[in-house]
Short mmCIF file of C-alpha atoms and ligand atoms in Angstrom, two decimals:
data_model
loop_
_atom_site.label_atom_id
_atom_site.label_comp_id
_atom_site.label_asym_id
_atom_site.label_seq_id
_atom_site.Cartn_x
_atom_site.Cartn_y
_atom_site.Cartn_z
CA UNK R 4 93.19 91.68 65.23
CA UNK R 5 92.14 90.79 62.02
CA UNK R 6 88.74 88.91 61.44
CA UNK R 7 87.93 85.65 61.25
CA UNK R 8 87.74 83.96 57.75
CA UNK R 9 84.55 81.26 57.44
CA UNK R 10 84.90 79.20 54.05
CA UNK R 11 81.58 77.31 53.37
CA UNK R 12 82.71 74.31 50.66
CA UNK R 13 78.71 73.93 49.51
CA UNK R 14 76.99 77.05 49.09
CA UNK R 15 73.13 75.20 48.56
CA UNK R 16 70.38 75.04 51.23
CA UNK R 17 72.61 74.78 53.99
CA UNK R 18 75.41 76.64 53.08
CA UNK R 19 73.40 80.24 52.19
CA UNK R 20 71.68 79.43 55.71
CA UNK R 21 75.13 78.73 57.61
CA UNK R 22 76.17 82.05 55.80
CA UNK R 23 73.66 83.71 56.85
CA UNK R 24 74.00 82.90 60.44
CA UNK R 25 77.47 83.77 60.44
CA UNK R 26 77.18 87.12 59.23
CA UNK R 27 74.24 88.29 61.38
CA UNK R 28 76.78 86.71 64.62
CA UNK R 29 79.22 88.93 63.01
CA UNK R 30 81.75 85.43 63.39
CA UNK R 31 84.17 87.03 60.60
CA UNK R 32 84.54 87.37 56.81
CA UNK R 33 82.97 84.82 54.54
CA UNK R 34 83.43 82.86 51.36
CA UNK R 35 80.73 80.51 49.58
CA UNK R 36 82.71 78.44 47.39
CA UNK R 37 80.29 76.01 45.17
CA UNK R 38 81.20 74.39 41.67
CA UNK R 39 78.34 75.75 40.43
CA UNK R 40 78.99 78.93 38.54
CA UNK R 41 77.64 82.11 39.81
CA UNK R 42 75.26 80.78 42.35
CA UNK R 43 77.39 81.47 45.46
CA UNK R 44 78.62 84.67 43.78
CA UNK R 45 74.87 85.74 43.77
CA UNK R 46 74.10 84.39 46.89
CA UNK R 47 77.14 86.26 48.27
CA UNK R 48 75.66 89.48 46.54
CA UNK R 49 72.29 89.00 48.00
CA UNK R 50 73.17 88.39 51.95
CA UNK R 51 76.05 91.31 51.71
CA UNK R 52 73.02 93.15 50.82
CA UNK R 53 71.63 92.05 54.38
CA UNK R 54 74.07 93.72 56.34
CA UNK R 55 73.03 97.04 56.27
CA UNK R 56 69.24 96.41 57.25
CA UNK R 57 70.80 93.92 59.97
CA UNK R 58 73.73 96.02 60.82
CA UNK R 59 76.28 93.37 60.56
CA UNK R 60 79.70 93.84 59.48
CA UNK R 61 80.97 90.96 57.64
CA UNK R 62 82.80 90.39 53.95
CA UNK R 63 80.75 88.14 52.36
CA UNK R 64 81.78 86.62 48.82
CA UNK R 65 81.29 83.75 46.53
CA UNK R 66 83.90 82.02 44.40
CA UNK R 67 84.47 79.00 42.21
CA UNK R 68 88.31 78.59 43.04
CA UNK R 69 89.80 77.02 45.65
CA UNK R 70 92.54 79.51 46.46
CA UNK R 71 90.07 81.81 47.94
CA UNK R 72 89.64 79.93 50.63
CA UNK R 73 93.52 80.63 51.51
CA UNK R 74 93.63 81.39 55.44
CA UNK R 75 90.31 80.01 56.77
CA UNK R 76 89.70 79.34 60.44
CA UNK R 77 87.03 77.56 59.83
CA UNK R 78 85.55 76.00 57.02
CA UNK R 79 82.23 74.11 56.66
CA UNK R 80 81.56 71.41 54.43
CA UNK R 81 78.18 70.65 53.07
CA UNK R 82 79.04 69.97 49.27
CA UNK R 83 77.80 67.10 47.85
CA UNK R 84 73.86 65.71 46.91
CA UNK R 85 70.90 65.58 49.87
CA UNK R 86 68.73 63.51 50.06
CA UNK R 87 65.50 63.05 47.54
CA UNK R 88 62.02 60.91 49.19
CA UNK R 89 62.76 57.56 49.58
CA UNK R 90 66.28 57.52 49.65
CA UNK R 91 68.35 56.65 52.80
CA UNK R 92 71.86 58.88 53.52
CA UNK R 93 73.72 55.87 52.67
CA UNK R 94 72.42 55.77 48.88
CA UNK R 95 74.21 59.15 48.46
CA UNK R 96 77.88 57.72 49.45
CA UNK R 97 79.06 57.13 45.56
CA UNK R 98 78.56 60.48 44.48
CA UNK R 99 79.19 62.19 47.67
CA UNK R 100 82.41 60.64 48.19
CA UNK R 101 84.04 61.79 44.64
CA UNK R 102 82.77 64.99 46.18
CA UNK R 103 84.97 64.91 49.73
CA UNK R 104 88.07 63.67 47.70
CA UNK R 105 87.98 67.18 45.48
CA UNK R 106 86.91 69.19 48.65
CA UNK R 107 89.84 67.04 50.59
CA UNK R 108 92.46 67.76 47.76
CA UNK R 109 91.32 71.53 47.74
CA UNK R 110 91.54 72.03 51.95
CA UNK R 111 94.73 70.48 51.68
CA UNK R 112 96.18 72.70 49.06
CA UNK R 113 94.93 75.98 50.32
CA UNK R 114 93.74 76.22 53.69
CA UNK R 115 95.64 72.84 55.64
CA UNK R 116 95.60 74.94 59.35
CA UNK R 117 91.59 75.06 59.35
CA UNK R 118 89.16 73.07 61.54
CA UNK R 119 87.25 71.33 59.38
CA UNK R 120 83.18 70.68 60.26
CA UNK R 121 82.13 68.25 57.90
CA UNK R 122 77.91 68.37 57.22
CA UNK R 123 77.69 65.93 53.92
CA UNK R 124 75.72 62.26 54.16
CA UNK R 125 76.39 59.92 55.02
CA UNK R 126 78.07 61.57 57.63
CA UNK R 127 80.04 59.30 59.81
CA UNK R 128 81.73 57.93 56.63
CA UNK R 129 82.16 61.68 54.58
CA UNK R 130 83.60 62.88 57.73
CA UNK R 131 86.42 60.21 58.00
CA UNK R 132 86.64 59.84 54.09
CA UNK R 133 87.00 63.88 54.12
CA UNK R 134 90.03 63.63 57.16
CA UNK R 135 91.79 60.89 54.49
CA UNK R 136 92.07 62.83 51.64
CA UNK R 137 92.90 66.01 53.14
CA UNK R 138 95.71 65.07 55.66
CA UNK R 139 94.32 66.84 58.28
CA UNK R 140 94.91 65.98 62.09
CA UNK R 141 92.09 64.31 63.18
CA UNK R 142 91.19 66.97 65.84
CA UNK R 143 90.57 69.54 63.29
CA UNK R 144 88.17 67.44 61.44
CA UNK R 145 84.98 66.62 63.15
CA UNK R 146 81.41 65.83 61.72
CA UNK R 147 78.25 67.55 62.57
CA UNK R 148 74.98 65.36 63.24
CA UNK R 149 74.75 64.64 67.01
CA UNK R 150 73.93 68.32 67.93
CA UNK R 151 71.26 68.35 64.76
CA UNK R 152 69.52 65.08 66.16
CA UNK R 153 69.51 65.97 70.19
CA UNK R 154 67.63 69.25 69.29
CA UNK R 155 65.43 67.13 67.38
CA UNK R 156 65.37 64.96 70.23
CA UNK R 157 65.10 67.91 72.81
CA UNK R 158 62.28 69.56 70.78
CA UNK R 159 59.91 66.65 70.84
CA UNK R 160 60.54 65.84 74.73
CA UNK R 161 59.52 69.84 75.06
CA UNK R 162 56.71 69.41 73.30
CA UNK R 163 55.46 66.00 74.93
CA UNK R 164 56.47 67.51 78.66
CA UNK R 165 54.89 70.79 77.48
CA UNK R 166 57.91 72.77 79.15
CA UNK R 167 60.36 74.95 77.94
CA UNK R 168 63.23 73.45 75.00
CA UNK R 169 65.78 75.73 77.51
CA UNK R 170 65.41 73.26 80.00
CA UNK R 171 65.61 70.21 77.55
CA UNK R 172 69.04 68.49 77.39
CA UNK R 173 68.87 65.77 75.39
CA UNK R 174 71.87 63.08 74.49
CA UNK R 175 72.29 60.95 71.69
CA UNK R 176 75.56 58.62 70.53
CA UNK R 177 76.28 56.86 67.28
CA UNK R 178 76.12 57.18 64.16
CA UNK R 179 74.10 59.69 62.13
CA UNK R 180 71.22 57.20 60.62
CA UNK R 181 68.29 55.28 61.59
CA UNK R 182 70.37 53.56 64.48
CA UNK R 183 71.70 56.24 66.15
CA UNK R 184 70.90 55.76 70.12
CA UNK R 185 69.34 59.27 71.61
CA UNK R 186 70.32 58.32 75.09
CA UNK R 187 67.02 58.61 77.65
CA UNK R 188 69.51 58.01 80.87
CA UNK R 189 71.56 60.85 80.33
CA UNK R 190 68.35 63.11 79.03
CA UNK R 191 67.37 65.98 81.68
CA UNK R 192 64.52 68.29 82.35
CA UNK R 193 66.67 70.95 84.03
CA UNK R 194 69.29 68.21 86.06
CA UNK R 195 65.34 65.77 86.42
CA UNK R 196 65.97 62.68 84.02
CA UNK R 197 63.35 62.41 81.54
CA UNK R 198 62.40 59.14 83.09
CA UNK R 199 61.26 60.47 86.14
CA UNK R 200 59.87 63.44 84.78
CA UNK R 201 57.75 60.90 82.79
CA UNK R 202 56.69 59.26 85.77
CA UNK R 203 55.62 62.51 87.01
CA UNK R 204 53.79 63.64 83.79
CA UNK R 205 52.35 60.54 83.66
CA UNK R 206 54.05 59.83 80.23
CA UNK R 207 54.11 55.84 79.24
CA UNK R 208 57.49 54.39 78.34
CA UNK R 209 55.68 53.96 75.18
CA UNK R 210 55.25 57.26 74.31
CA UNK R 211 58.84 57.56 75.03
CA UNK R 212 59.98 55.12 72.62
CA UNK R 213 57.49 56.62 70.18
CA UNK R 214 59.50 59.92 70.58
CA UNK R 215 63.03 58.12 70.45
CA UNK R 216 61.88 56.47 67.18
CA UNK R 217 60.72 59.78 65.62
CA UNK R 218 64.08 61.30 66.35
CA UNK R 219 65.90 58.45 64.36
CA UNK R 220 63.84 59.17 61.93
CA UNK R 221 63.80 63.14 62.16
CA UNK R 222 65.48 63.72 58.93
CA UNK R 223 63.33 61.49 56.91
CA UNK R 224 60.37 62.80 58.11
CA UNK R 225 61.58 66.76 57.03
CA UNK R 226 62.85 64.93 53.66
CA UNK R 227 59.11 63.39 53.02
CA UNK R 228 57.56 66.81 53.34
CA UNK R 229 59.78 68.91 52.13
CA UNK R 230 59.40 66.57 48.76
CA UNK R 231 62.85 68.33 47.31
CA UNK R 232 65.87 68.35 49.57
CA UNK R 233 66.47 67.48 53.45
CA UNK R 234 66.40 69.75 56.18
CA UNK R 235 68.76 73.19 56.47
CA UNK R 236 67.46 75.57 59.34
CA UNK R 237 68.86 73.66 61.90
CA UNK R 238 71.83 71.43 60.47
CA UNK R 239 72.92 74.87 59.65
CA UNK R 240 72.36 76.23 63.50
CA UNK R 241 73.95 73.20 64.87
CA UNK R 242 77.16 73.62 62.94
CA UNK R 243 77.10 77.29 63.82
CA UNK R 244 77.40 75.97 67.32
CA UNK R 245 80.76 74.12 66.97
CA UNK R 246 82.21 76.73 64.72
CA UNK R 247 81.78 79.30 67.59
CA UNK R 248 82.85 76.39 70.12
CA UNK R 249 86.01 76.42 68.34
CA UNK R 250 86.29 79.85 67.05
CA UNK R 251 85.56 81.20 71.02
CA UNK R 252 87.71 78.10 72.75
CA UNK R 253 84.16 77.76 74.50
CA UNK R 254 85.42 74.03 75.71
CA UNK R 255 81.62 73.05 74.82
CA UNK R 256 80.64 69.73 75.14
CA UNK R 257 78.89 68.76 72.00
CA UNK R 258 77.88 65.37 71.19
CA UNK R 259 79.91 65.25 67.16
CA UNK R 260 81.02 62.95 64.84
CA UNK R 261 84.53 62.54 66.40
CA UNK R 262 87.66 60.08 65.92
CA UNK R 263 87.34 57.91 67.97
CA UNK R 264 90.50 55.91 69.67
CA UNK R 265 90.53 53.35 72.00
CA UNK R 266 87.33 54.98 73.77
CA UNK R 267 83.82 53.18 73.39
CA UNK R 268 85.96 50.05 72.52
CA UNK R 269 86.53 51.58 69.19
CA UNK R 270 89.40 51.85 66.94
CA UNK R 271 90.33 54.30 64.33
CA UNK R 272 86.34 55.63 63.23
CA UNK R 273 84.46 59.20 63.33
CA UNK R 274 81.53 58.15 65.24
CA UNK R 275 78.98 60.04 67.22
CA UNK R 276 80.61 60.96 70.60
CA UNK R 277 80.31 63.40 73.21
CA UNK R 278 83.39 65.97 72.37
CA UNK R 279 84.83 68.26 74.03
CA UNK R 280 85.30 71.69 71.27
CA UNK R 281 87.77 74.41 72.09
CA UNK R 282 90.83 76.09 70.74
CA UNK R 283 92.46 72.61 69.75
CA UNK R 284 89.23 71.71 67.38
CA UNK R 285 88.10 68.54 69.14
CA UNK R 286 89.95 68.36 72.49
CA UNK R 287 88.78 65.20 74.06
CA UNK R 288 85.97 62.56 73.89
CA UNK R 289 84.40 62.16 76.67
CA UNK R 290 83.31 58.29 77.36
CA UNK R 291 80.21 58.02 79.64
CA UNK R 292 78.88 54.64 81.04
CA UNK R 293 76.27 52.94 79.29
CA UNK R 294 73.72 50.26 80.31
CA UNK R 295 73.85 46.76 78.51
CA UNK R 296 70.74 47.85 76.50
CA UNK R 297 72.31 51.16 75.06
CA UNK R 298 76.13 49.83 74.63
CA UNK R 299 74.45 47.02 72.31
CA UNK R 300 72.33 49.83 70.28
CA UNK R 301 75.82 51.65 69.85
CA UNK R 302 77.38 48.79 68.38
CA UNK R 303 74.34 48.22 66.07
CA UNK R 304 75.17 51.65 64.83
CA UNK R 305 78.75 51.34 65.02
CA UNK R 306 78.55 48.59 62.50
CA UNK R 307 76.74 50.59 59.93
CA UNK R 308 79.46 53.14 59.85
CA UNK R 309 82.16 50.54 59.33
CA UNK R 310 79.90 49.08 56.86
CA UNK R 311 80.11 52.28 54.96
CA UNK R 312 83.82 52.79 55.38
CA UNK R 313 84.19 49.37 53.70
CA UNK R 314 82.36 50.35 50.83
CA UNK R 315 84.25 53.64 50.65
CA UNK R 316 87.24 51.61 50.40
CA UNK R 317 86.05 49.47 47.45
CA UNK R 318 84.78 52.61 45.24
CA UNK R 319 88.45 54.52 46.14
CA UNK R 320 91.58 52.29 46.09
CA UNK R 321 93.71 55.54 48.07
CA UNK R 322 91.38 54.93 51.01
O1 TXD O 13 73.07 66.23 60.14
C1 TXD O 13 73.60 66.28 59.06
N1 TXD O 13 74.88 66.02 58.95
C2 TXD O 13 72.83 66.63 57.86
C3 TXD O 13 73.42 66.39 56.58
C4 TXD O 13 71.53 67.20 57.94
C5 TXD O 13 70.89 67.60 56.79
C6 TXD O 13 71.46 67.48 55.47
N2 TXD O 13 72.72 66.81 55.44
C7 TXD O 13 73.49 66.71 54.20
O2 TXD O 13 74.09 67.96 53.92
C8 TXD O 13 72.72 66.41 52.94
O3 TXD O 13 72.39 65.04 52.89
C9 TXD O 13 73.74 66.81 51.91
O4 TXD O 13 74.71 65.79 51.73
C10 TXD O 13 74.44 68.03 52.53
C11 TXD O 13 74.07 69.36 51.92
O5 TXD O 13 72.70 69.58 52.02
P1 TXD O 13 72.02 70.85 51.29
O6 TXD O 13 70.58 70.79 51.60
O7 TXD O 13 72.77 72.09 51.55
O8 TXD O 13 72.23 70.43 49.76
P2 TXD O 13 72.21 71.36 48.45
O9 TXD O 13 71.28 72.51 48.63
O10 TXD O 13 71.99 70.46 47.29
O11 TXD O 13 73.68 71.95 48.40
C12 TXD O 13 74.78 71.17 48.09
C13 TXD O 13 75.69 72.02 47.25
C14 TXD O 13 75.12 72.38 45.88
O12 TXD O 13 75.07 73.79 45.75
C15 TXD O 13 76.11 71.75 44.90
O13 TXD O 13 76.32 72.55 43.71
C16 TXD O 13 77.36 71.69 45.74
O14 TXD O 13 76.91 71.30 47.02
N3 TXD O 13 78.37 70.77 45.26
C17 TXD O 13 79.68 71.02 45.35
N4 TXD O 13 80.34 72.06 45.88
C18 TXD O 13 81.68 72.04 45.82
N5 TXD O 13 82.39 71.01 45.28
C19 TXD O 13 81.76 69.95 44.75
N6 TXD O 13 82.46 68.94 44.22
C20 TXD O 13 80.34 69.92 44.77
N7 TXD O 13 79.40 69.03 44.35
C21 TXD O 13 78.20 69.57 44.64
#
């Protein structure tokens, strides 16, 4: 059987780490395609140059033309601007969706049977702008934020529980922004929900809103220190995940930014949703219930997306 191809549309911070990854899982061949002239060619260079010390067994190159990404199984899709301090993901939607019509023209073209992980901000909108202009069906396009921000999520509830991130599963729905809704009803400590296990830690409710607000803010935060750029290590790790949920027909149930149809009450929008990721790219949504409280944070964040899609429609008339 021949190997997998992995085409990463973006080959900055995120893409050189998502290469990375791939290689050392040995996931298949790889191509870094930027527009930026011999960067992902050198990057290419310098991580093939990785794989004997690792002892991974991958092609690894970097291109400026579309056509090399002819056959992909899976491409990843983090071209575009990141965020500088003080910006919010929604200033970057101008420039970043100019960016998702070329890379939507060029999947189209060249590799139309790949499923699609889309990484660019603002997500929620990039993802559904980049399913437009590529023709894709909509279960081979699918965004990546909700596994990013319930590790975020999951890390601080480790770290406030003191216990072990293994035993952490932490949910969040919506959009990717500052009103996405991590989800402390259907957050565990190994099967115990967090709110009991905060009762017996002796954690205040407080402190567990002060954790859900950090997590809504958990890209900000790395943006502010990093001073140049937004976060890479694990956006990269998290879309690793889905590739290999796909790649491995693992049937994973990752919470993504899926289409969502008639489920949640919505209609027709990629929006944060627990997905079901096998062989078929994103086989079902899965709709859980939701108290009063949380349904009416979801439709706070629900509305920001559709805010966004309206003013992708006003910058591009095909939309
Ligand atoms: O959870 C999430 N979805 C995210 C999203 C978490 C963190 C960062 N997130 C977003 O990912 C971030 O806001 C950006 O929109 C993307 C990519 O972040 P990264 O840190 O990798 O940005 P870089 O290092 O600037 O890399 C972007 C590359 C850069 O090399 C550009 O030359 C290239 O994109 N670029 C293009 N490539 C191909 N085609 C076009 N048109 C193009 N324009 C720029």
């Amino acid at each position: 059987m021949a190997r997998k191809k992995i085409a990463l549309i973006g080959s900055g911070m995120i893409g050189g780490t998502l290469a990375h990854l791939a290689a050392k899982k040995e996931m298949g061949d790889i191509v870094l395609f930027d527009i930026a002239e011999g960067m992902p060619q050198g990057k290419a260079l310098d991580l093939s140059q990785c794989g004997p010390i690792e002892g991974f067994d991958a092609k690894i190159t970097g291109t400026n033309d579309y056509a090399d990404i002819a056959g992909s199984d899976v491409i990843i899709v983090t071209a575009g601007v990141p965020r500088k301090p003080g910006m919010s993901r929604d200033d970057l939607l101008g420039i970043n969706l100019k960016v998702m019509k070329a890379v939507g023209e060029g999947i189209k073209n060249n590799a139309p049977d790949a499923f699609v992980i889309c990484i660019t901000n603002p997500l929620d909108a990039m993802v559904w702008a980049l399913r437009e202009f590529s023709g894709l069906p909509h279960n081979k396009v699918v965004g990546m934020a909700g596994v990013l921000d319930s590790a975020r999520f999951a890390t601080f509830l480790a770290w406030e529980f003191d216990c072990s991130v293994k035993d952490v599963n932490a949910f969040v729905l919506g959009g990717h922004g500052d009103t996405m809704v991590p989800v402390l009803s259907y957050s565990t400590i190994n099967g115990i929900p967090v709110k009991d296990m905060a009762k017996i830690k002796g954690v205040a409710t407080s402190r567990l809103d002060e954790i859900v607000a950090r997590t809504r803010a958990g890209g900000g935060e790395i943006v502010k220190l990093l001073g140049n750029g937004s976060a890479y290590y694990a956006p990269a790790t998290s879309a690793i995940s889905m590739a290999e949920a796909y790649l491995g027909d693992q049937k994973r149930i990752l919470p993504s930014a899926s289409y969502v149809e008639g489920k949640y009450g919505l209609d027709g929008l990629y929006v944060g949703v627990p997905t079901v990721i096998g062989a078929g790219g994103t086989e079902d949504v899965i709709e859980i219930e939701l108290s009063d409280e949380e349904r009416a944070n979801l439709t706070v964040s629900v509305d920001a997306v559709k805010e966004l899609l309206e003013a992708c429609k006003g910058l591009d008339s095909s939309l």
